[in-house]
Amino acid sequence: MSIIQCTNLTKDYGNAKALSDLSFTIEENTITGLIGRNGAGKTTLLKTIAGFIKNTSGEISVLGKNPFDCLDVSANTFFADDNMAFPVELTLSELLEEISNFYPNWDVSLAKGLFEYFGLNPKQYHAGLSKGQKSTFNMIVALSSHSALTIFDEPTTGMDASVRKDFYRALLKDYIQYPRTIILSSHLLSEIEDILENILLLKNGTKVLQMPVENLKEMAIGLRGDINSINMLTNGKEIIHTEKINGNHILVVVKNDFTETALQQANVLGVEILQVSADDLCVYLTAKSQGGIDDVFNRAKLI
Amino acid sequence: MMYLIEPNSFNILKKQYFFKLKTNFGLIFNLILFQIFAIFLSLVVKMTSSSFGMDELTFYVSSFSGNIVIGFTLIWACTVPAILTNSKIRNIDFTFVSNRFTSNISNIGLLITLSLFGSVTACLSSNLIRVLFYFISNPKSIVNEGFFVSPQYILISIISTTLYIILVMSILYFLGLLKQLTKVFIILFFAIAVAIILGFKLFSSTINFTLIDLINKVFNFYKGESSLVVFAVKVLLTALVFFSGATLISSKLEVRR
Protein backbone atom coordinates (compact mmCIF):
# COMPACT_ATOMS: atom_id res chain seq x y z
CA MET A 1 0.00 0.00 0.00
CA SER A 2 1.31 3.44 -0.79
CA ILE A 3 1.13 5.97 1.99
CA ILE A 4 1.83 9.02 -0.13
CA GLN A 5 0.74 9.55 -3.69
CA CYS A 6 1.48 12.69 -5.69
CA THR A 7 0.52 13.39 -9.27
CA ASN A 8 1.64 16.55 -11.04
CA LEU A 9 1.94 18.27 -7.70
CA THR A 10 2.68 21.98 -8.15
CA LYS A 11 3.13 24.78 -5.65
CA ASP A 12 3.65 28.39 -6.69
CA TYR A 13 4.79 31.23 -4.50
CA GLY A 14 3.83 34.20 -6.63
CA ASN A 15 5.86 33.75 -9.78
CA ALA A 16 8.34 31.29 -8.28
CA LYS A 17 7.57 27.60 -8.63
CA ALA A 18 8.61 25.73 -5.48
CA LEU A 19 7.30 22.41 -6.80
CA SER A 20 6.41 21.72 -10.38
CA ASP A 21 4.68 18.68 -11.82
CA LEU A 22 6.00 16.36 -9.18
CA SER A 23 4.73 12.78 -9.38
CA PHE A 24 5.82 9.96 -7.09
CA THR A 25 4.57 7.46 -4.55
CA ILE A 26 6.01 6.39 -1.21
CA GLU A 27 5.23 2.91 0.03
CA GLU A 28 4.34 2.18 3.63
CA ASN A 29 7.01 1.04 6.09
CA THR A 30 9.97 2.42 4.21
CA ILE A 31 12.62 4.99 5.02
CA THR A 32 12.94 7.51 2.21
CA GLY A 33 15.61 10.15 1.95
CA LEU A 34 14.54 13.39 0.34
CA ILE A 35 17.68 14.86 -1.15
CA GLY A 36 18.23 18.10 -2.95
CA ARG A 37 20.16 21.32 -2.84
CA ASN A 38 19.10 24.45 -1.03
CA GLY A 39 15.88 25.70 -2.59
CA ALA A 40 15.11 22.42 -4.37
CA GLY A 41 11.67 22.35 -2.73
CA LYS A 42 12.32 19.77 0.01
CA THR A 43 10.69 21.71 2.83
CA THR A 44 7.76 22.81 0.66
CA LEU A 45 7.11 19.21 -0.33
CA LEU A 46 7.32 17.95 3.27
CA LYS A 47 5.01 20.70 4.53
CA THR A 48 2.54 19.90 1.78
CA ILE A 49 2.60 16.24 2.81
CA ALA A 50 2.10 17.23 6.44
CA GLY A 51 -0.93 19.31 5.43
CA PHE A 52 0.49 22.72 6.34
CA ILE A 53 0.65 24.07 2.82
CA LYS A 54 -1.98 23.88 0.10
CA ASN A 55 -0.77 22.80 -3.32
CA THR A 56 -1.51 25.10 -6.25
CA SER A 57 -2.44 22.28 -8.62
CA GLY A 58 -2.09 18.55 -9.04
CA GLU A 59 -3.12 15.81 -6.65
CA ILE A 60 -1.74 14.71 -3.33
CA SER A 61 -3.01 11.95 -1.13
CA VAL A 62 -1.57 10.96 2.24
CA LEU A 63 -3.05 7.89 3.95
CA GLY A 64 -5.77 8.03 1.32
CA LYS A 65 -6.79 11.62 2.06
CA ASN A 66 -5.92 15.11 0.96
CA PRO A 67 -3.64 16.15 3.82
CA PHE A 68 -4.35 19.89 3.80
CA ASP A 69 -5.93 20.90 7.12
CA CYS A 70 -6.99 17.28 7.65
CA LEU A 71 -7.31 16.03 11.20
CA ASP A 72 -6.97 12.35 10.23
CA VAL A 73 -3.63 13.01 8.56
CA SER A 74 -2.47 15.25 11.39
CA ALA A 75 -3.23 12.57 13.98
CA ASN A 76 -1.09 10.02 12.12
CA THR A 77 1.74 12.31 11.08
CA PHE A 78 4.56 13.90 12.99
CA PHE A 79 6.44 16.69 11.29
CA ALA A 80 9.73 17.63 12.93
CA ASP A 81 11.82 20.61 11.89
CA ASP A 82 13.73 23.30 13.70
CA ASN A 83 10.82 25.76 13.51
CA MET A 84 8.55 23.69 15.73
CA ALA A 85 6.77 25.98 18.17
CA PHE A 86 6.42 24.91 21.81
CA PRO A 87 4.67 26.75 24.62
CA VAL A 88 7.14 28.76 26.70
CA GLU A 89 5.41 28.10 30.03
CA LEU A 90 6.24 24.39 30.28
CA THR A 91 9.47 22.65 31.21
CA LEU A 92 10.77 19.86 29.00
CA SER A 93 9.40 17.10 31.21
CA GLU A 94 5.99 18.79 31.41
CA LEU A 95 6.06 19.21 27.64
CA LEU A 96 6.72 15.51 27.11
CA GLU A 97 3.81 14.67 29.36
CA GLU A 98 1.45 17.05 27.54
CA ILE A 99 2.56 15.93 24.09
CA SER A 100 2.05 12.28 24.99
CA ASN A 101 -1.69 13.01 25.47
CA PHE A 102 -2.03 13.76 21.77
CA TYR A 103 -0.48 10.50 20.56
CA PRO A 104 -2.08 7.18 21.53
CA ASN A 105 0.98 5.30 20.21
CA TRP A 106 3.36 7.37 22.40
CA ASP A 107 6.29 5.32 23.69
CA VAL A 108 6.92 6.53 27.24
CA SER A 109 9.97 4.39 27.90
CA LEU A 110 11.66 5.39 24.63
CA ALA A 111 11.05 9.07 25.34
CA LYS A 112 12.39 8.72 28.87
CA GLY A 113 15.37 6.63 27.78
CA LEU A 114 16.43 8.98 24.99
CA PHE A 115 15.85 12.02 27.17
CA GLU A 116 18.19 10.68 29.82
CA TYR A 117 20.73 9.34 27.34
CA PHE A 118 21.13 12.71 25.63
CA GLY A 119 21.46 14.40 29.01
CA LEU A 120 18.63 16.90 28.66
CA ASN A 121 17.58 18.66 31.84
CA PRO A 122 13.89 17.93 32.60
CA LYS A 123 13.50 21.27 34.43
CA GLN A 124 14.76 23.34 31.53
CA TYR A 125 12.53 25.28 29.13
CA HIS A 126 12.54 24.67 25.40
CA ALA A 127 13.42 28.30 24.63
CA GLY A 128 16.59 27.96 26.71
CA LEU A 129 17.99 25.03 24.75
CA SER A 130 20.87 25.38 22.32
CA LYS A 131 20.24 24.78 18.61
CA GLY A 132 21.58 21.23 18.78
CA GLN A 133 19.63 20.46 21.96
CA LYS A 134 16.42 21.73 20.35
CA SER A 135 16.99 19.38 17.41
CA THR A 136 17.67 16.55 19.86
CA PHE A 137 14.48 17.24 21.80
CA ASN A 138 12.40 17.49 18.60
CA MET A 139 13.87 14.19 17.44
CA ILE A 140 12.98 12.49 20.74
CA VAL A 141 9.39 13.73 20.46
CA ALA A 142 9.11 12.71 16.81
CA LEU A 143 10.45 9.22 17.41
CA SER A 144 8.42 8.61 20.56
CA SER A 145 5.16 9.65 18.89
CA HIS A 146 5.38 6.42 16.83
CA SER A 147 3.29 8.11 14.17
CA ALA A 148 2.47 6.06 11.08
CA LEU A 149 4.16 8.78 9.04
CA THR A 150 7.13 10.54 10.60
CA ILE A 151 8.74 13.40 8.72
CA PHE A 152 12.12 14.87 9.63
CA ASP A 153 13.11 18.06 7.83
CA GLU A 154 16.86 18.56 8.26
CA PRO A 155 16.73 16.89 11.66
CA THR A 156 20.40 17.18 12.56
CA THR A 157 20.71 20.97 12.36
CA GLY A 158 23.16 22.04 15.05
CA MET A 159 23.78 18.52 16.40
CA ASP A 160 27.39 17.56 16.96
CA ALA A 161 28.90 14.55 15.20
CA SER A 162 28.34 12.05 18.00
CA VAL A 163 24.73 13.09 18.60
CA ARG A 164 24.06 12.78 14.87
CA LYS A 165 25.44 9.26 14.84
CA ASP A 166 23.39 8.32 17.90
CA PHE A 167 20.29 9.86 16.37
CA TYR A 168 20.57 7.82 13.16
CA ARG A 169 21.21 4.69 15.16
CA ALA A 170 18.20 5.33 17.41
CA LEU A 171 16.06 6.02 14.38
CA LEU A 172 17.07 2.77 12.70
CA LYS A 173 16.67 0.64 15.83
CA ASP A 174 13.24 2.03 16.61
CA TYR A 175 12.20 1.67 12.97
CA ILE A 176 13.16 -2.01 12.97
CA GLN A 177 11.19 -2.55 16.17
CA TYR A 178 8.17 -0.53 15.05
CA PRO A 179 8.11 -0.39 11.25
CA ARG A 180 6.50 2.78 9.94
CA THR A 181 6.95 5.25 7.12
CA ILE A 182 9.75 7.73 7.65
CA ILE A 183 10.90 10.55 5.40
CA LEU A 184 14.19 12.28 6.12
CA SER A 185 15.33 15.35 4.25
CA SER A 186 18.93 16.30 4.05
CA HIS A 187 21.47 17.77 1.71
CA LEU A 188 24.14 15.43 3.09
CA LEU A 189 23.38 12.05 1.60
CA SER A 190 26.67 10.49 2.71
CA GLU A 191 25.53 10.82 6.30
CA ILE A 192 22.19 9.07 5.93
CA GLU A 193 22.62 6.69 3.00
CA ASP A 194 23.29 3.73 5.29
CA ILE A 195 19.86 3.92 6.90
CA LEU A 196 17.87 4.80 3.80
CA GLU A 197 16.03 2.31 1.66
CA ASN A 198 14.85 4.69 -1.03
CA ILE A 199 15.93 8.01 -2.26
CA LEU A 200 13.93 10.79 -3.87
CA LEU A 201 16.12 13.39 -5.51
CA LEU A 202 14.72 16.85 -6.23
CA LYS A 203 16.04 19.65 -8.37
CA ASN A 204 14.23 22.97 -8.79
CA GLY A 205 10.98 21.46 -7.59
CA THR A 206 11.04 18.55 -10.01
CA LYS A 207 11.90 14.90 -9.49
CA VAL A 208 15.31 13.87 -10.78
CA LEU A 209 15.02 10.26 -9.72
CA GLN A 210 13.44 7.94 -7.17
CA MET A 211 15.04 4.55 -6.56
CA PRO A 212 16.50 2.25 -3.93
CA VAL A 213 19.83 3.52 -2.59
CA GLU A 214 21.54 0.28 -3.75
CA ASN A 215 20.59 1.00 -7.35
CA LEU A 216 21.78 4.57 -7.08
CA LYS A 217 25.20 3.41 -5.92
CA GLU A 218 25.57 1.30 -9.05
CA MET A 219 23.87 3.68 -11.42
CA ALA A 220 26.95 5.48 -12.69
CA ILE A 221 30.68 5.04 -13.11
CA GLY A 222 33.48 7.50 -13.56
CA LEU A 223 35.96 7.27 -16.41
CA ARG A 224 39.27 9.08 -16.11
CA GLY A 225 41.79 9.31 -18.89
CA ASP A 226 42.66 10.70 -22.28
CA ILE A 227 39.92 12.86 -23.80
CA ASN A 228 39.90 11.02 -27.16
CA SER A 229 39.62 7.54 -25.66
CA ILE A 230 36.85 8.68 -23.37
CA ASN A 231 34.93 10.32 -26.17
CA MET A 232 35.15 7.05 -28.06
CA LEU A 233 33.93 5.02 -25.09
CA THR A 234 31.08 7.33 -24.14
CA ASN A 235 29.79 7.82 -27.64
CA GLY A 236 26.00 7.67 -27.48
CA LYS A 237 25.96 7.29 -23.69
CA GLU A 238 24.21 9.52 -21.17
CA ILE A 239 26.90 11.79 -19.70
CA ILE A 240 26.09 13.08 -16.24
CA HIS A 241 29.17 15.12 -15.46
CA THR A 242 32.40 16.17 -17.14
CA GLU A 243 35.42 17.60 -15.35
CA LYS A 244 38.76 18.72 -16.78
CA ILE A 245 41.66 17.36 -14.80
CA ASN A 246 44.71 18.65 -16.64
CA GLY A 247 45.86 18.85 -20.23
CA ASN A 248 44.11 16.16 -22.19
CA HIS A 249 42.85 14.30 -19.17
CA ILE A 250 39.22 14.44 -18.20
CA LEU A 251 36.88 12.74 -15.78
CA VAL A 252 33.50 11.77 -17.10
CA VAL A 253 30.65 10.41 -15.02
CA VAL A 254 28.39 8.35 -17.19
CA LYS A 255 25.40 6.07 -16.77
CA ASN A 256 26.66 2.55 -16.19
CA ASP A 257 25.26 0.43 -18.99
CA PHE A 258 28.63 -0.75 -20.23
CA THR A 259 29.10 -4.33 -21.28
CA GLU A 260 31.95 -6.38 -19.87
CA THR A 261 33.84 -6.08 -23.15
CA ALA A 262 33.43 -2.34 -23.28
CA LEU A 263 34.97 -2.09 -19.84
CA GLN A 264 37.86 -4.31 -20.92
CA GLN A 265 38.35 -2.05 -23.90
CA ALA A 266 38.54 0.90 -21.55
CA ASN A 267 41.27 -0.85 -19.62
CA VAL A 268 43.22 -1.45 -22.81
CA LEU A 269 42.92 2.26 -23.72
CA GLY A 270 44.34 3.18 -20.32
CA VAL A 271 41.14 4.68 -19.00
CA GLU A 272 40.66 4.34 -15.27
CA ILE A 273 37.26 3.12 -14.12
CA LEU A 274 36.09 4.70 -10.88
CA GLN A 275 33.20 4.10 -8.55
CA VAL A 276 30.96 7.11 -8.00
CA SER A 277 29.52 7.49 -4.52
CA ALA A 278 25.78 8.09 -4.23
CA ASP A 279 26.53 11.42 -2.59
CA ASP A 280 28.74 12.67 -5.45
CA LEU A 281 26.28 11.38 -8.01
CA CYS A 282 23.48 13.40 -6.43
CA VAL A 283 25.64 16.50 -6.53
CA TYR A 284 26.37 15.92 -10.25
CA LEU A 285 22.72 15.20 -11.03
CA THR A 286 21.53 18.38 -9.37
CA ALA A 287 24.30 20.65 -10.66
CA LYS A 288 22.91 24.05 -11.52
CA SER A 289 25.22 24.60 -14.48
CA GLN A 290 27.95 22.91 -16.43
CA GLY A 291 31.35 22.78 -14.80
CA GLY A 292 32.12 23.28 -11.17
CA ILE A 293 33.20 25.92 -8.72
CA ASP A 294 36.72 25.69 -10.21
CA ASP A 295 35.47 27.12 -13.47
CA VAL A 296 34.35 30.27 -11.72
CA PHE A 297 37.94 30.88 -10.65
CA ASN A 298 39.42 29.80 -13.96
CA ARG A 299 37.19 32.19 -15.81
CA ALA A 300 38.09 34.96 -13.44
CA LYS A 301 41.79 34.38 -14.19
CA LEU A 302 41.22 34.60 -17.94
CA ILE A 303 39.55 37.98 -17.64
CA MET B 1 2.33 -1.30 10.18
CA MET B 2 1.65 1.13 12.95
CA TYR B 3 -2.06 1.05 13.58
CA LEU B 4 -3.79 4.11 12.21
CA ILE B 5 -5.45 6.44 14.63
CA GLU B 6 -8.92 7.64 13.81
CA PRO B 7 -9.16 10.91 15.65
CA ASN B 8 -12.40 12.19 17.00
CA SER B 9 -12.72 15.99 16.63
CA PHE B 10 -14.37 16.39 20.00
CA ASN B 11 -11.67 14.38 21.71
CA ILE B 12 -8.88 16.42 20.08
CA LEU B 13 -10.76 19.62 20.94
CA LYS B 14 -10.92 18.60 24.59
CA LYS B 15 -7.20 17.81 24.67
CA GLN B 16 -6.34 21.07 22.95
CA TYR B 17 -8.54 23.08 25.27
CA PHE B 18 -6.96 21.70 28.43
CA PHE B 19 -3.51 21.99 26.87
CA LYS B 20 -4.20 25.67 26.18
CA LEU B 21 -5.52 26.25 29.68
CA LYS B 22 -2.26 24.92 31.07
CA THR B 23 0.08 26.61 28.66
CA ASN B 24 -1.58 30.03 28.78
CA PHE B 25 -1.28 30.46 32.50
CA GLY B 26 0.70 33.62 31.82
CA LEU B 27 -2.51 35.28 30.64
CA ILE B 28 -4.15 34.70 34.02
CA PHE B 29 -1.03 35.98 35.73
CA ASN B 30 -1.30 39.17 33.64
CA LEU B 31 -4.95 39.50 34.63
CA ILE B 32 -4.09 39.27 38.32
CA LEU B 33 -1.41 41.96 37.92
CA PHE B 34 -3.90 44.22 36.11
CA GLN B 35 -6.50 43.70 38.82
CA ILE B 36 -4.16 44.23 41.78
CA PHE B 37 -3.06 47.47 40.20
CA ALA B 38 -6.70 48.45 39.64
CA ILE B 39 -7.66 47.64 43.24
CA PHE B 40 -4.79 49.78 44.47
CA LEU B 41 -5.90 52.56 42.16
CA SER B 42 -9.50 52.28 43.38
CA LEU B 43 -8.42 52.88 46.95
CA VAL B 44 -6.14 55.77 46.13
CA VAL B 45 -8.24 57.61 43.60
CA LYS B 46 -11.58 58.68 44.92
CA MET B 47 -14.04 58.21 42.14
CA THR B 48 -16.33 61.08 43.02
CA SER B 49 -15.47 63.37 45.79
CA SER B 50 -17.61 66.23 46.85
CA SER B 51 -17.91 68.39 49.86
CA PHE B 52 -20.71 70.51 51.10
CA GLY B 53 -21.21 72.42 54.24
CA MET B 54 -23.66 74.53 56.16
CA ASP B 55 -22.50 76.94 58.81
CA GLU B 56 -19.89 75.23 60.94
CA LEU B 57 -20.47 71.76 59.58
CA THR B 58 -18.71 70.47 56.46
CA PHE B 59 -19.18 67.01 54.94
CA TYR B 60 -16.73 65.28 52.74
CA VAL B 61 -18.30 62.52 50.70
CA SER B 62 -16.15 60.04 48.81
CA SER B 63 -17.55 57.12 46.96
CA PHE B 64 -15.66 54.03 45.90
CA SER B 65 -16.49 51.45 43.34
CA GLY B 66 -15.14 48.42 41.56
CA ASN B 67 -15.56 50.01 38.13
CA ILE B 68 -11.84 50.67 37.77
CA VAL B 69 -11.17 46.94 38.17
CA ILE B 70 -13.73 46.11 35.50
CA GLY B 71 -12.18 48.75 33.24
CA PHE B 72 -8.72 47.25 33.68
CA THR B 73 -10.11 43.77 33.12
CA LEU B 74 -11.51 44.97 29.80
CA ILE B 75 -8.11 46.40 28.87
CA TRP B 76 -6.57 43.01 29.72
CA ALA B 77 -9.27 41.37 27.58
CA CYS B 78 -8.01 43.40 24.62
CA THR B 79 -4.49 41.97 24.97
CA VAL B 80 -5.54 38.30 25.07
CA PRO B 81 -6.82 37.78 21.47
CA ALA B 82 -3.77 39.65 20.15
CA ILE B 83 -1.54 37.09 21.87
CA LEU B 84 -3.58 34.07 20.75
CA THR B 85 -3.72 35.13 17.11
CA ASN B 86 0.02 35.78 16.94
CA SER B 87 1.41 33.38 14.35
CA LYS B 88 4.00 31.97 16.77
CA ILE B 89 1.31 30.97 19.24
CA ARG B 90 -0.98 29.63 16.50
CA ASN B 91 1.86 27.44 15.24
CA ILE B 92 2.06 25.63 18.59
CA ASP B 93 -1.23 23.89 17.79
CA PHE B 94 0.22 22.48 14.61
CA THR B 95 3.28 21.04 16.30
CA PHE B 96 0.79 18.45 17.57
CA VAL B 97 -2.45 16.98 16.31
CA SER B 98 -4.72 19.73 15.03
CA ASN B 99 -6.57 21.25 12.16
CA ARG B 100 -7.72 24.82 11.87
CA PHE B 101 -11.23 24.05 13.04
CA THR B 102 -10.12 22.48 16.33
CA SER B 103 -7.50 25.19 16.75
CA ASN B 104 -10.08 27.97 16.43
CA ILE B 105 -12.74 26.32 18.53
CA SER B 106 -10.31 25.54 21.34
CA ASN B 107 -9.13 29.18 21.20
CA ILE B 108 -12.73 30.38 21.47
CA GLY B 109 -13.27 27.99 24.38
CA LEU B 110 -10.20 29.41 26.08
CA LEU B 111 -11.39 33.00 25.48
CA ILE B 112 -14.80 32.26 27.00
CA THR B 113 -13.20 30.56 30.01
CA LEU B 114 -10.87 33.51 30.50
CA SER B 115 -13.82 35.93 30.17
CA LEU B 116 -15.63 34.12 32.94
CA PHE B 117 -12.53 34.03 35.13
CA GLY B 118 -11.80 37.72 34.51
CA SER B 119 -15.37 38.68 35.22
CA VAL B 120 -15.70 36.68 38.43
CA THR B 121 -12.46 38.06 39.86
CA ALA B 122 -13.30 41.60 38.77
CA CYS B 123 -16.77 41.53 40.30
CA LEU B 124 -15.64 39.92 43.53
CA SER B 125 -12.81 42.41 43.83
CA SER B 126 -15.38 45.13 44.43
CA ASN B 127 -16.11 43.27 47.68
CA LEU B 128 -12.40 43.15 48.42
CA ILE B 129 -12.24 46.90 47.89
CA ARG B 130 -15.06 47.33 50.42
CA VAL B 131 -13.27 45.16 52.96
CA LEU B 132 -9.96 46.96 52.45
CA PHE B 133 -11.74 50.29 52.70
CA TYR B 134 -13.38 49.18 55.91
CA PHE B 135 -9.98 48.56 57.47
CA ILE B 136 -8.16 51.62 56.19
CA SER B 137 -10.84 54.13 57.09
CA ASN B 138 -12.96 54.84 60.08
CA PRO B 139 -15.80 52.29 59.93
CA LYS B 140 -18.18 54.73 61.57
CA SER B 141 -17.95 57.12 58.65
CA ILE B 142 -19.04 54.51 56.13
CA VAL B 143 -22.52 55.02 54.82
CA ASN B 144 -24.25 51.70 54.86
CA GLU B 145 -26.15 52.22 51.68
CA GLY B 146 -24.56 50.23 48.87
CA PHE B 147 -21.91 48.84 51.17
CA PHE B 148 -23.42 45.41 51.36
CA VAL B 149 -24.10 43.82 48.01
CA SER B 150 -26.66 41.13 47.52
CA PRO B 151 -25.57 37.84 45.93
CA GLN B 152 -28.15 38.38 43.15
CA TYR B 153 -26.54 41.71 42.30
CA ILE B 154 -23.09 40.09 42.18
CA LEU B 155 -24.38 37.30 39.97
CA ILE B 156 -25.95 39.76 37.54
CA SER B 157 -22.80 41.85 37.41
CA ILE B 158 -20.70 38.71 36.81
CA ILE B 159 -22.92 37.65 33.92
CA SER B 160 -23.03 41.07 32.29
CA THR B 161 -19.27 41.65 32.73
CA THR B 162 -18.57 38.21 31.21
CA LEU B 163 -20.70 39.16 28.23
CA TYR B 164 -18.87 42.47 27.79
CA ILE B 165 -15.51 40.70 27.89
CA ILE B 166 -16.65 38.09 25.36
CA LEU B 167 -17.85 40.89 23.08
CA VAL B 168 -14.50 42.70 23.27
CA MET B 169 -12.52 39.49 22.82
CA SER B 170 -14.54 38.28 19.81
CA ILE B 171 -14.02 41.58 17.98
CA LEU B 172 -10.29 41.59 18.70
CA TYR B 173 -9.89 37.91 17.83
CA PHE B 174 -11.44 38.70 14.48
CA LEU B 175 -9.16 41.71 13.96
CA GLY B 176 -6.12 39.72 15.10
CA LEU B 177 -6.66 37.08 12.43
CA LEU B 178 -7.48 39.76 9.87
CA LYS B 179 -4.06 41.24 10.58
CA GLN B 180 -2.46 37.83 9.97
CA LEU B 181 -4.20 37.51 6.63
CA THR B 182 -2.63 40.54 5.08
CA LYS B 183 -1.47 43.96 6.15
CA VAL B 184 -3.62 45.38 3.36
CA PHE B 185 -6.71 44.69 5.46
CA ILE B 186 -5.39 46.81 8.31
CA ILE B 187 -4.93 49.72 5.91
CA LEU B 188 -8.37 49.05 4.42
CA PHE B 189 -9.88 48.95 7.90
CA PHE B 190 -8.42 52.34 8.80
CA ALA B 191 -9.35 53.75 5.39
CA ILE B 192 -12.98 52.78 5.98
CA ALA B 193 -12.87 54.27 9.48
CA VAL B 194 -11.42 57.55 8.16
CA ALA B 195 -13.98 57.58 5.32
CA ILE B 196 -16.84 57.19 7.80
CA ILE B 197 -15.49 59.96 10.04
CA LEU B 198 -14.94 62.32 7.10
CA GLY B 199 -18.28 61.41 5.60
CA PHE B 200 -20.03 62.37 8.80
CA LYS B 201 -18.01 65.59 9.10
CA LEU B 202 -19.05 66.63 5.61
CA PHE B 203 -22.64 65.55 5.52
CA SER B 204 -23.74 65.59 9.17
CA SER B 205 -25.48 68.94 8.72
CA THR B 206 -27.49 67.74 5.74
CA ILE B 207 -28.59 64.39 7.15
CA ASN B 208 -28.90 65.77 10.66
CA PHE B 209 -27.07 62.80 12.15
CA THR B 210 -23.55 62.98 13.55
CA LEU B 211 -20.89 60.35 14.15
CA ILE B 212 -21.41 60.71 17.86
CA ASP B 213 -25.05 59.81 17.30
CA LEU B 214 -24.01 56.66 15.45
CA ILE B 215 -21.55 55.64 18.16
CA ASN B 216 -24.19 56.35 20.80
CA LYS B 217 -26.67 54.27 18.86
CA VAL B 218 -24.26 51.34 18.66
CA PHE B 219 -23.38 51.62 22.34
CA ASN B 220 -26.98 51.98 23.35
CA PHE B 221 -27.86 48.89 21.40
CA TYR B 222 -25.89 46.97 24.03
CA LYS B 223 -25.57 49.28 27.03
CA GLY B 224 -29.12 50.57 26.95
CA GLU B 225 -30.60 47.10 27.15
CA SER B 226 -32.42 46.66 30.41
CA SER B 227 -33.27 42.98 30.07
CA LEU B 228 -30.32 40.73 30.88
CA VAL B 229 -31.64 37.97 28.63
CA VAL B 230 -32.05 40.23 25.59
CA PHE B 231 -28.63 41.74 26.30
CA ALA B 232 -27.10 38.26 26.45
CA VAL B 233 -28.72 37.28 23.15
CA LYS B 234 -27.50 40.49 21.48
CA VAL B 235 -23.91 40.02 22.73
CA LEU B 236 -23.72 36.31 21.99
CA LEU B 237 -25.07 36.77 18.47
CA THR B 238 -22.54 39.54 17.82
CA ALA B 239 -19.73 37.37 19.20
CA LEU B 240 -20.92 34.47 17.05
CA VAL B 241 -20.69 36.67 13.95
CA PHE B 242 -17.13 37.77 14.80
CA PHE B 243 -15.95 34.27 15.79
CA SER B 244 -17.40 32.81 12.58
CA GLY B 245 -15.71 35.57 10.63
CA ALA B 246 -12.43 34.72 12.34
CA THR B 247 -12.82 31.03 11.49
CA LEU B 248 -13.54 32.01 7.91
CA ILE B 249 -10.42 34.18 7.74
CA SER B 250 -8.21 31.46 9.14
CA SER B 251 -9.33 29.15 6.34
CA LYS B 252 -7.66 31.62 3.97
CA LEU B 253 -4.33 31.32 5.82
CA GLU B 254 -1.74 28.61 5.29
CA VAL B 255 -2.00 26.16 8.16
CA ARG B 256 1.60 26.63 9.20
CA ARG B 257 4.52 28.19 7.45
PDB file of C-alpha atoms in Angstrom, chain B residues 199-217:
ATOM      1  CA  GLY B 199     -18.281  61.414   5.603  1.00  0.00           C
ATOM      2  CA  PHE B 200     -20.031  62.375   8.800  1.00  0.00           C
ATOM      3  CA  LYS B 201     -18.006  65.585   9.101  1.00  0.00           C
ATOM      4  CA  LEU B 202     -19.054  66.634   5.608  1.00  0.00           C
ATOM      5  CA  PHE B 203     -22.643  65.547   5.524  1.00  0.00           C
ATOM      6  CA  SER B 204     -23.738  65.589   9.173  1.00  0.00           C
ATOM      7  CA  SER B 205     -25.480  68.940   8.721  1.00  0.00           C
ATOM      8  CA  THR B 206     -27.490  67.742   5.743  1.00  0.00           C
ATOM      9  CA  ILE B 207     -28.594  64.392   7.154  1.00  0.00           C
ATOM     10  CA  ASN B 208     -28.899  65.773  10.662  1.00  0.00           C
ATOM     11  CA  PHE B 209     -27.073  62.803  12.153  1.00  0.00           C
ATOM     12  CA  THR B 210     -23.549  62.979  13.553  1.00  0.00           C
ATOM     13  CA  LEU B 211     -20.889  60.355  14.153  1.00  0.00           C
ATOM     14  CA  ILE B 212     -21.412  60.711  17.860  1.00  0.00           C
ATOM     15  CA  ASP B 213     -25.046  59.810  17.296  1.00  0.00           C
ATOM     16  CA  LEU B 214     -24.011  56.661  15.454  1.00  0.00           C
ATOM     17  CA  ILE B 215     -21.549  55.639  18.163  1.00  0.00           C
ATOM     18  CA  ASN B 216     -24.185  56.351  20.798  1.00  0.00           C
ATOM     19  CA  LYS B 217     -26.673  54.273  18.863  1.00  0.00           C
TER      20      LYS B 217
END
